[in-house]
Amino acid sequence: MEALTADDIAILDLESSTIAGHTCKVVVLDAGADGPPSIDDVRAHVEGRLRRVPRCCQRLALDPNPAWTAPVPVDIAQHVRLAPAGEDLPDVVARAMAGRLDRRRPLWDLEVLPAAGDGQWALVWRVHHAMADGMTMMRWASALLWDEPPVAARTAATPPDPQPAPLFSTVAGAARTALSLGRELRPARRAGPFGGRIGSRRAAAFAECPLDDLRAIERRAGQGVTINDVVLAAVAGSLRLWCLDQRVGLDGARVKVPVSMHVAGPDVHDLGNRDSFMFVDLPLGEPDPMTRLRAVNRETRERKTHHDAEAVYDALELLERVTPPLAAVAERLLKNPREFILNISNVPGPRSEISVLGRRVRNLYSFAEIAERHPVRIAAVSLCDTMQFGVLTDPELVPGTDALAAGIEVSIAELLSA
């Protein structure tokens, strides 16, 4: 038995009667000259590689404490299945994210959609978030799915620069940590437009744009603006359009931006969840897209300069070791809808072309579970020369999921022409 880490347990604790706790990668592929592969071909492809990712052969045990079991036999037919006939890709993703994984088996599955439109087929790969975060899943995809592992790349978000020692190791470090926590744990504000009790339904939508467009905006903005800043500004523009359409207030929207703490590299044994975060205020009331972008950059630059994400990670780890009850209080505070309205993640994907069973991957999307009173989640991932976005919502609380996704593309076009 292998005990879950504190980070993994925190993810497990997010589960409720309406929140399943998954993360998901959606892979859209060309059919190729011979058409999509058979379900037996896909099963054989994955089964032959399972030994590369031992976690995918372990079950979750909860008694007496959460732990991963020793490897168990995997019934590949139960884990790799055809999607029900008649469902289109957004429906498959929404159903998968709303459903539950079977706790009697390792917590992952793969649905094959033989017809995804335009001569394409798709894989919807669902993993419980307690097993893997976005960075871990990208490493596992190289091991389990891609025909050849892509060259390690960092085209989007990158792990933080390694620190010489924990920030608490010196008096000056402790002072810097206190300042960082002060920035990130500011007094609570009123809940934003996306509050409410989460239901059991999900809606999924997709957006994409050329990375060259993001780079052009990055260069035009100057002042140290990054592609991550452009992504956040594009989401800010989409939220502004949504708020105007829904006739809700344009107060600033505080969002939570995960920051990977994984060591850089392709090691599939760097397991589980190793994320910190920073909070960023998006100026939804600002009508000028370039001004919004530069405001976002000022926020992120300050947090990166002072290593806020590392400080928060160190502080929570210390609390977990020394005073677990206080750590639990801090975790609850950080999940408060008055602290932030939604989570926006950005994970680097392969820079080079990839394929599965000889069929080229056209699109790669990421989805992550929404949380209680946080009914919107936006995840970005890069592939070759494209940035792709997955938008997941509770449609009862957030009407217009497709409009949120389309608004990202509209916002990028506005930034290009600004």
Tab-separated table of C-alpha atoms in Angstrom:
chain	number	residue	atom	x	y	z
A	1	MET	CA	0.000	0.000	0.000
A	2	GLU	CA	1.191	3.501	-0.861
A	3	ALA	CA	-0.349	6.372	1.096
A	4	LEU	CA	-1.822	9.266	-0.846
A	5	THR	CA	-0.003	12.563	-0.497
A	6	ALA	CA	-1.641	15.484	1.263
A	7	ASP	CA	-2.175	17.120	-2.153
A	8	ASP	CA	-3.930	14.017	-3.490
A	9	ILE	CA	-6.113	13.712	-0.383
A	10	ALA	CA	-7.120	17.366	-0.744
A	11	ILE	CA	-8.323	16.579	-4.276
A	12	LEU	CA	-10.187	13.506	-3.033
A	13	ASP	CA	-11.911	15.637	-0.395
A	14	LEU	CA	-13.462	17.801	-3.132
A	15	GLU	CA	-15.793	14.937	-4.056
A	16	SER	CA	-19.451	15.261	-3.128
A	17	SER	CA	-22.787	13.879	-4.244
A	18	THR	CA	-22.571	16.097	-7.345
A	19	ILE	CA	-18.792	16.479	-7.874
A	20	ALA	CA	-16.898	13.483	-9.246
A	21	GLY	CA	-13.370	14.899	-9.254
A	22	HIS	CA	-12.074	13.971	-12.706
A	23	THR	CA	-9.569	15.423	-15.097
A	24	CYS	CA	-9.844	14.613	-18.780
A	25	LYS	CA	-7.871	14.786	-22.013
A	26	VAL	CA	-9.726	14.805	-25.340
A	27	VAL	CA	-7.692	13.666	-28.338
A	28	VAL	CA	-9.135	14.296	-31.828
A	29	LEU	CA	-7.394	12.385	-34.636
A	30	ASP	CA	-7.415	12.008	-38.396
A	31	ALA	CA	-9.006	8.764	-39.503
A	32	GLY	CA	-6.166	8.068	-41.920
A	33	ALA	CA	-6.361	6.153	-45.181
A	34	ASP	CA	-7.645	3.023	-43.443
A	35	GLY	CA	-10.223	4.776	-41.275
A	36	PRO	CA	-10.353	4.769	-37.469
A	37	PRO	CA	-8.795	1.780	-35.690
A	38	SER	CA	-10.996	-0.907	-34.188
A	39	ILE	CA	-11.759	-0.919	-30.488
A	40	ASP	CA	-9.621	-4.064	-30.216
A	41	ASP	CA	-6.667	-2.209	-31.739
A	42	VAL	CA	-7.032	0.634	-29.238
A	43	ARG	CA	-7.308	-1.805	-26.332
A	44	ALA	CA	-4.206	-3.693	-27.433
A	45	HIS	CA	-2.290	-0.422	-27.874
A	46	VAL	CA	-3.079	0.760	-24.334
A	47	GLU	CA	-2.795	-2.634	-22.641
A	48	GLY	CA	0.668	-3.185	-24.090
A	49	ARG	CA	1.881	0.043	-22.450
A	50	LEU	CA	0.230	-0.127	-19.023
A	51	ARG	CA	3.436	-1.305	-17.374
A	52	ARG	CA	4.914	2.114	-18.213
A	53	VAL	CA	2.459	3.803	-15.823
A	54	PRO	CA	2.089	1.557	-12.752
A	55	ARG	CA	-0.421	3.931	-11.126
A	56	CYS	CA	-2.939	2.966	-13.820
A	57	CYS	CA	-2.844	-0.578	-12.409
A	58	GLN	CA	-3.501	0.423	-8.783
A	59	ARG	CA	-6.855	0.772	-7.038
A	60	LEU	CA	-7.760	3.359	-4.425
A	61	ALA	CA	-8.292	1.967	-0.923
A	62	LEU	CA	-9.859	4.183	1.752
A	63	ASP	CA	-9.669	1.997	4.871
A	64	PRO	CA	-8.049	2.815	7.221
A	65	ASN	CA	-6.483	5.742	5.312
A	66	PRO	CA	-6.455	6.657	1.609
A	67	ALA	CA	-3.787	4.617	-0.169
A	68	TRP	CA	-2.943	3.073	-3.520
A	69	THR	CA	-3.010	-0.717	-3.522
A	70	ALA	CA	-0.437	-3.031	-5.023
A	71	PRO	CA	-0.931	-3.427	-8.796
A	72	VAL	CA	-4.020	-5.425	-9.754
A	73	PRO	CA	-5.004	-7.131	-13.024
A	74	VAL	CA	-6.629	-4.640	-15.397
A	75	ASP	CA	-9.665	-5.735	-17.422
A	76	ILE	CA	-8.873	-3.641	-20.467
A	77	ALA	CA	-12.369	-4.132	-21.929
A	78	GLN	CA	-13.830	-2.385	-18.869
A	79	HIS	CA	-11.399	0.521	-19.088
A	80	VAL	CA	-11.341	1.086	-22.865
A	81	ARG	CA	-14.844	1.231	-24.347
A	82	LEU	CA	-16.779	2.543	-27.323
A	83	ALA	CA	-18.769	5.702	-26.638
A	84	PRO	CA	-22.542	5.206	-26.946
A	85	ALA	CA	-23.822	5.609	-30.495
A	86	GLY	CA	-25.451	8.935	-31.288
A	87	GLU	CA	-23.457	11.118	-28.891
A	88	ASP	CA	-21.333	13.930	-30.287
A	89	LEU	CA	-18.015	14.891	-28.727
A	90	PRO	CA	-19.230	17.624	-26.320
A	91	ASP	CA	-21.929	15.246	-25.067
A	92	VAL	CA	-19.395	12.457	-24.474
A	93	VAL	CA	-17.151	14.818	-22.515
A	94	ALA	CA	-20.034	16.234	-20.467
A	95	ARG	CA	-21.349	12.767	-19.596
A	96	ALA	CA	-17.875	11.504	-18.708
A	97	MET	CA	-17.185	14.463	-16.438
A	98	ALA	CA	-20.542	14.090	-14.691
A	99	GLY	CA	-20.251	10.326	-14.177
A	100	ARG	CA	-18.331	8.259	-11.651
A	101	LEU	CA	-15.355	5.982	-12.022
A	102	ASP	CA	-15.713	2.488	-10.559
A	103	ARG	CA	-13.800	2.381	-7.252
A	104	ARG	CA	-13.406	-1.391	-7.643
A	105	ARG	CA	-10.956	-0.722	-10.476
A	106	PRO	CA	-8.059	1.666	-11.163
A	107	LEU	CA	-9.512	5.158	-11.509
A	108	TRP	CA	-9.264	5.812	-15.233
A	109	ASP	CA	-11.073	4.963	-18.451
A	110	LEU	CA	-10.878	5.729	-22.156
A	111	GLU	CA	-13.873	6.140	-24.451
A	112	VAL	CA	-13.429	5.787	-28.196
A	113	LEU	CA	-15.660	7.898	-30.448
A	114	PRO	CA	-15.285	6.366	-33.943
A	115	ALA	CA	-16.903	9.309	-35.733
A	116	ALA	CA	-16.120	12.816	-34.463
A	117	GLY	CA	-17.006	14.667	-37.687
A	118	ASP	CA	-14.922	15.742	-40.695
A	119	GLY	CA	-13.345	12.318	-41.110
A	120	GLN	CA	-12.011	12.325	-37.562
A	121	TRP	CA	-12.277	10.104	-34.495
A	122	ALA	CA	-11.617	10.864	-30.846
A	123	LEU	CA	-10.421	9.517	-27.529
A	124	VAL	CA	-11.884	10.806	-24.256
A	125	TRP	CA	-9.466	9.827	-21.500
A	126	ARG	CA	-10.745	10.327	-17.957
A	127	VAL	CA	-8.581	10.024	-14.841
A	128	HIS	CA	-9.475	10.783	-11.253
A	129	HIS	CA	-7.735	13.993	-10.243
A	130	ALA	CA	-6.399	12.298	-7.086
A	131	MET	CA	-4.231	10.187	-9.417
A	132	ALA	CA	-2.869	12.920	-11.630
A	133	ASP	CA	-2.884	16.633	-12.335
A	134	GLY	CA	-2.594	18.150	-15.794
A	135	MET	CA	1.190	17.942	-15.985
A	136	THR	CA	1.199	14.301	-14.845
A	137	MET	CA	-1.461	13.373	-17.404
A	138	MET	CA	0.603	14.868	-20.216
A	139	ARG	CA	3.537	12.678	-19.177
A	140	TRP	CA	1.288	9.633	-19.002
A	141	ALA	CA	-0.124	10.403	-22.447
A	142	SER	CA	3.391	10.122	-23.855
A	143	ALA	CA	3.766	6.740	-22.181
A	144	LEU	CA	0.302	5.284	-22.883
A	145	LEU	CA	-1.072	6.885	-26.040
A	146	TRP	CA	1.367	8.650	-28.359
A	147	ASP	CA	3.132	6.482	-30.917
A	148	GLU	CA	6.444	8.160	-30.121
A	149	PRO	CA	7.144	10.346	-27.083
A	150	PRO	CA	7.329	13.970	-28.224
A	151	VAL	CA	10.330	16.096	-27.510
A	152	ALA	CA	9.896	17.688	-24.099
A	153	ALA	CA	8.527	21.164	-24.648
A	154	ARG	CA	7.501	24.233	-22.752
A	155	THR	CA	5.283	26.270	-25.058
A	156	ALA	CA	2.882	27.497	-22.419
A	157	ALA	CA	2.957	27.416	-18.630
A	158	THR	CA	6.214	26.202	-17.123
A	159	PRO	CA	7.099	24.924	-13.681
A	160	PRO	CA	8.621	27.574	-11.448
A	161	ASP	CA	12.359	28.046	-11.291
A	162	PRO	CA	13.819	25.785	-8.581
A	163	GLN	CA	14.518	27.552	-5.312
A	164	PRO	CA	17.801	27.035	-3.468
A	165	ALA	CA	16.008	26.258	-0.219
A	166	PRO	CA	12.509	26.371	1.276
A	167	LEU	CA	11.385	29.944	1.815
A	168	PHE	CA	10.993	29.329	5.543
A	169	SER	CA	14.695	28.457	5.933
A	170	THR	CA	15.765	32.014	6.758
A	171	VAL	CA	14.291	34.961	8.603
A	172	ALA	CA	14.250	36.937	5.364
A	173	GLY	CA	12.558	34.011	3.641
A	174	ALA	CA	9.869	33.884	6.312
A	175	ALA	CA	9.257	37.606	5.864
A	176	ARG	CA	8.946	37.199	2.088
A	177	THR	CA	6.543	34.324	2.639
A	178	ALA	CA	4.389	36.477	4.914
A	179	LEU	CA	4.207	39.181	2.233
A	180	SER	CA	3.323	36.606	-0.425
A	181	LEU	CA	0.562	35.152	1.725
A	182	GLY	CA	-0.741	38.660	2.325
A	183	ARG	CA	-1.075	39.169	-1.436
A	184	GLU	CA	-2.738	35.819	-2.046
A	185	LEU	CA	-4.986	35.679	1.036
A	186	ARG	CA	-6.528	39.102	0.837
A	187	PRO	CA	-9.845	39.773	2.584
A	188	ALA	CA	-12.808	37.998	1.057
A	189	ARG	CA	-14.994	39.843	-1.429
A	190	ARG	CA	-18.576	39.279	-2.447
A	191	ALA	CA	-19.287	36.167	-4.486
A	192	GLY	CA	-19.158	36.722	-8.244
A	193	PRO	CA	-21.723	35.867	-10.912
A	194	PHE	CA	-20.861	32.169	-10.870
A	195	GLY	CA	-21.921	31.247	-7.329
A	196	GLY	CA	-24.541	28.641	-6.418
A	197	ARG	CA	-24.820	25.005	-5.398
A	198	ILE	CA	-23.384	22.659	-8.000
A	199	GLY	CA	-25.764	20.209	-9.654
A	200	SER	CA	-25.070	16.906	-11.375
A	201	ARG	CA	-25.164	18.060	-15.031
A	202	ARG	CA	-22.167	19.240	-17.046
A	203	ALA	CA	-21.727	21.059	-20.357
A	204	ALA	CA	-18.512	21.112	-22.385
A	205	ALA	CA	-17.317	23.410	-25.154
A	206	PHE	CA	-14.114	23.910	-27.141
A	207	ALA	CA	-12.063	26.851	-28.424
A	208	GLU	CA	-8.705	27.181	-30.145
A	209	CYS	CA	-6.351	29.700	-31.692
A	210	PRO	CA	-2.956	29.673	-33.436
A	211	LEU	CA	-0.009	30.053	-31.084
A	212	ASP	CA	1.405	32.530	-33.594
A	213	ASP	CA	-1.544	34.817	-32.816
A	214	LEU	CA	-0.741	34.667	-29.101
A	215	ARG	CA	2.930	35.356	-29.824
A	216	ALA	CA	2.018	38.337	-32.021
A	217	ILE	CA	-0.107	39.782	-29.203
A	218	GLU	CA	2.710	39.090	-26.736
A	219	ARG	CA	5.208	41.016	-28.885
A	220	ARG	CA	2.838	43.905	-29.549
A	221	ALA	CA	2.002	44.352	-25.866
A	222	GLY	CA	5.659	44.398	-24.757
A	223	GLN	CA	6.396	45.176	-21.088
A	224	GLY	CA	7.253	41.553	-20.307
A	225	VAL	CA	3.840	40.212	-21.317
A	226	THR	CA	3.808	36.405	-21.672
A	227	ILE	CA	1.617	33.919	-23.509
A	228	ASN	CA	0.108	32.986	-20.141
A	229	ASP	CA	-0.899	36.624	-19.700
A	230	VAL	CA	-2.511	36.613	-23.149
A	231	VAL	CA	-4.461	33.465	-22.242
A	232	LEU	CA	-5.733	35.101	-19.052
A	233	ALA	CA	-6.631	38.294	-20.910
A	234	ALA	CA	-8.516	36.268	-23.527
A	235	VAL	CA	-10.537	34.608	-20.775
A	236	ALA	CA	-11.130	38.041	-19.225
A	237	GLY	CA	-12.523	39.251	-22.543
A	238	SER	CA	-14.783	36.219	-22.780
A	239	LEU	CA	-16.072	36.745	-19.235
A	240	ARG	CA	-16.728	40.407	-20.029
A	241	LEU	CA	-18.789	39.452	-23.097
A	242	TRP	CA	-20.687	36.829	-21.076
A	243	CYS	CA	-21.462	39.306	-18.287
A	244	LEU	CA	-22.699	41.894	-20.785
A	245	ASP	CA	-24.889	39.298	-22.491
A	246	GLN	CA	-26.291	38.043	-19.175
A	247	ARG	CA	-26.647	41.597	-17.819
A	248	VAL	CA	-24.626	40.967	-14.686
A	249	GLY	CA	-22.111	43.303	-13.066
A	250	LEU	CA	-18.643	43.873	-14.484
A	251	ASP	CA	-16.866	43.925	-11.144
A	252	GLY	CA	-13.313	42.590	-11.238
A	253	ALA	CA	-13.157	38.817	-11.348
A	254	ARG	CA	-10.559	37.115	-9.196
A	255	VAL	CA	-9.402	33.839	-10.750
A	256	LYS	CA	-7.209	31.040	-9.463
A	257	VAL	CA	-4.267	30.130	-11.700
A	258	PRO	CA	-2.561	26.801	-10.900
A	259	VAL	CA	1.242	26.752	-10.992
A	260	SER	CA	2.933	23.390	-11.448
A	261	MET	CA	5.520	22.437	-8.834
A	262	HIS	CA	6.638	19.326	-10.723
A	263	VAL	CA	10.304	18.990	-11.614
A	264	ALA	CA	10.772	19.746	-15.304
A	265	GLY	CA	11.156	16.667	-17.480
A	266	PRO	CA	9.268	13.655	-18.802
A	267	ASP	CA	9.489	11.361	-15.724
A	268	VAL	CA	6.194	9.431	-15.502
A	269	HIS	CA	7.079	8.458	-11.925
A	270	ASP	CA	6.785	12.096	-10.789
A	271	LEU	CA	3.251	11.266	-9.726
A	272	GLY	CA	0.062	12.796	-8.477
A	273	ASN	CA	-0.724	16.419	-7.763
A	274	ARG	CA	2.005	18.998	-7.208
A	275	ASP	CA	0.293	22.306	-7.825
A	276	SER	CA	0.383	25.641	-6.127
A	277	PHE	CA	-1.461	28.704	-7.410
A	278	MET	CA	-1.672	32.441	-7.640
A	279	PHE	CA	-4.770	34.635	-7.586
A	280	VAL	CA	-5.145	37.143	-10.415
A	281	ASP	CA	-7.733	39.928	-10.672
A	282	LEU	CA	-9.152	40.236	-14.187
A	283	PRO	CA	-10.386	43.788	-14.973
A	284	LEU	CA	-13.717	42.929	-16.601
A	285	GLY	CA	-14.867	46.531	-16.445
A	286	GLU	CA	-12.029	47.699	-18.709
A	287	PRO	CA	-13.340	47.999	-22.299
A	288	ASP	CA	-9.931	48.224	-24.016
A	289	PRO	CA	-8.483	44.722	-24.628
A	290	MET	CA	-4.814	45.794	-24.614
A	291	THR	CA	-5.275	47.721	-21.370
A	292	ARG	CA	-6.849	44.591	-19.856
A	293	LEU	CA	-3.853	42.537	-20.982
A	294	ARG	CA	-1.318	44.916	-19.466
A	295	ALA	CA	-3.276	45.002	-16.212
A	296	VAL	CA	-3.161	41.204	-16.084
A	297	ASN	CA	0.587	41.306	-16.725
A	298	ARG	CA	1.148	43.696	-13.811
A	299	GLU	CA	-0.646	41.240	-11.514
A	300	THR	CA	1.199	38.134	-12.669
A	301	ARG	CA	4.594	39.858	-12.832
A	302	GLU	CA	4.344	40.936	-9.191
A	303	ARG	CA	3.454	37.420	-8.067
A	304	LYS	CA	6.212	35.797	-10.104
A	305	THR	CA	8.799	38.320	-8.910
A	306	HIS	CA	8.021	37.474	-5.294
A	307	HIS	CA	7.580	33.711	-5.904
A	308	ASP	CA	4.079	33.756	-4.414
A	309	ALA	CA	3.149	30.299	-5.723
A	310	GLU	CA	6.188	28.709	-4.101
A	311	ALA	CA	5.504	30.567	-0.847
A	312	VAL	CA	1.912	29.332	-0.697
A	313	TYR	CA	3.026	25.765	-1.469
A	314	ASP	CA	5.709	25.834	1.246
A	315	ALA	CA	3.314	27.365	3.773
A	316	LEU	CA	0.584	24.790	3.195
A	317	GLU	CA	3.100	21.938	3.321
A	318	LEU	CA	4.447	23.238	6.628
A	319	LEU	CA	0.955	23.581	8.084
A	320	GLU	CA	0.139	20.032	6.979
A	321	ARG	CA	3.204	18.693	8.796
A	322	VAL	CA	2.909	20.790	11.949
A	323	THR	CA	-0.790	21.597	12.433
A	324	PRO	CA	-3.060	19.598	10.087
A	325	PRO	CA	-6.277	21.155	11.496
A	326	LEU	CA	-4.985	24.637	10.637
A	327	ALA	CA	-4.008	23.405	7.181
A	328	ALA	CA	-7.581	22.167	6.703
A	329	VAL	CA	-8.925	25.601	7.674
A	330	ALA	CA	-6.586	27.253	5.160
A	331	GLU	CA	-7.692	24.840	2.419
A	332	ARG	CA	-11.358	25.643	3.095
A	333	LEU	CA	-10.583	29.363	2.949
A	334	LEU	CA	-8.878	28.968	-0.410
A	335	LYS	CA	-11.948	27.193	-1.835
A	336	ASN	CA	-14.313	29.983	-0.794
A	337	PRO	CA	-16.255	31.405	-3.782
A	338	ARG	CA	-15.603	34.863	-2.362
A	339	GLU	CA	-11.866	34.326	-2.862
A	340	PHE	CA	-12.099	33.500	-6.580
A	341	ILE	CA	-14.787	32.818	-9.170
A	342	LEU	CA	-13.135	30.226	-11.402
A	343	ASN	CA	-9.970	28.258	-12.066
A	344	ILE	CA	-7.934	28.769	-15.275
A	345	SER	CA	-5.152	26.262	-15.972
A	346	ASN	CA	-2.611	26.170	-18.788
A	347	VAL	CA	-0.488	23.058	-19.344
A	348	PRO	CA	2.242	22.702	-21.978
A	349	GLY	CA	1.642	20.038	-24.592
A	350	PRO	CA	3.824	18.497	-27.300
A	351	ARG	CA	5.632	20.887	-29.622
A	352	SER	CA	6.098	18.262	-32.328
A	353	GLU	CA	3.458	16.331	-34.263
A	354	ILE	CA	2.092	13.260	-32.457
A	355	SER	CA	0.012	10.272	-33.505
A	356	VAL	CA	-1.884	7.317	-32.069
A	357	LEU	CA	-1.891	4.031	-33.990
A	358	GLY	CA	-0.485	5.871	-36.981
A	359	ARG	CA	-3.264	8.495	-37.023
A	360	ARG	CA	-2.221	12.123	-36.581
A	361	VAL	CA	-3.527	14.004	-33.559
A	362	ARG	CA	-5.378	17.081	-34.828
A	363	ASN	CA	-6.567	18.525	-31.527
A	364	LEU	CA	-5.794	18.046	-27.861
A	365	TYR	CA	-8.137	19.501	-25.246
A	366	SER	CA	-8.021	19.436	-21.476
A	367	PHE	CA	-10.946	19.480	-19.047
A	368	ALA	CA	-10.944	19.602	-15.260
A	369	GLU	CA	-13.733	19.216	-12.731
A	370	ILE	CA	-15.643	22.212	-11.461
A	371	ALA	CA	-15.910	22.680	-7.692
A	372	GLU	CA	-18.583	23.528	-5.171
A	373	ARG	CA	-19.828	27.080	-5.827
A	374	HIS	CA	-17.340	27.336	-8.716
A	375	PRO	CA	-19.446	26.176	-11.693
A	376	VAL	CA	-16.948	27.144	-14.445
A	377	ARG	CA	-13.533	25.649	-15.175
A	378	ILE	CA	-11.323	26.597	-18.130
A	379	ALA	CA	-8.276	24.563	-19.128
A	380	ALA	CA	-5.794	25.381	-21.893
A	381	VAL	CA	-3.220	23.084	-23.471
A	382	SER	CA	-0.843	23.652	-26.373
A	383	LEU	CA	-0.244	21.269	-29.269
A	384	CYS	CA	2.319	22.074	-31.973
A	385	ASP	CA	1.240	25.476	-33.297
A	386	THR	CA	-2.168	25.726	-31.595
A	387	MET	CA	-3.523	26.631	-28.159
A	388	GLN	CA	-6.728	24.776	-27.308
A	389	PHE	CA	-9.248	25.460	-24.561
A	390	GLY	CA	-11.740	23.228	-22.793
A	391	VAL	CA	-14.633	24.948	-21.007
A	392	LEU	CA	-16.639	22.943	-18.467
A	393	THR	CA	-19.696	24.280	-16.639
A	394	ASP	CA	-22.748	23.409	-14.642
A	395	PRO	CA	-25.290	24.528	-17.281
A	396	GLU	CA	-28.012	25.093	-14.698
A	397	LEU	CA	-25.907	27.830	-13.104
A	398	VAL	CA	-24.010	29.095	-16.153
A	399	PRO	CA	-26.103	29.368	-19.319
A	400	GLY	CA	-24.184	29.776	-22.533
A	401	THR	CA	-21.209	27.419	-22.256
A	402	ASP	CA	-20.685	27.605	-26.026
A	403	ALA	CA	-20.723	31.407	-25.801
A	404	LEU	CA	-18.007	31.361	-23.138
A	405	ALA	CA	-15.805	29.242	-25.412
A	406	ALA	CA	-16.547	31.362	-28.492
A	407	GLY	CA	-15.833	34.487	-26.464
A	408	ILE	CA	-12.240	33.350	-25.948
A	409	GLU	CA	-11.702	33.310	-29.716
A	410	VAL	CA	-13.457	36.674	-30.110
A	411	SER	CA	-11.281	38.171	-27.379
A	412	ILE	CA	-8.086	36.944	-29.058
A	413	ALA	CA	-9.239	38.524	-32.333
A	414	GLU	CA	-9.851	41.809	-30.482
A	415	LEU	CA	-6.344	41.705	-29.017
A	416	LEU	CA	-4.871	41.056	-32.465
A	417	SER	CA	-6.588	44.098	-33.906
A	418	ALA	CA	-6.023	46.363	-30.893
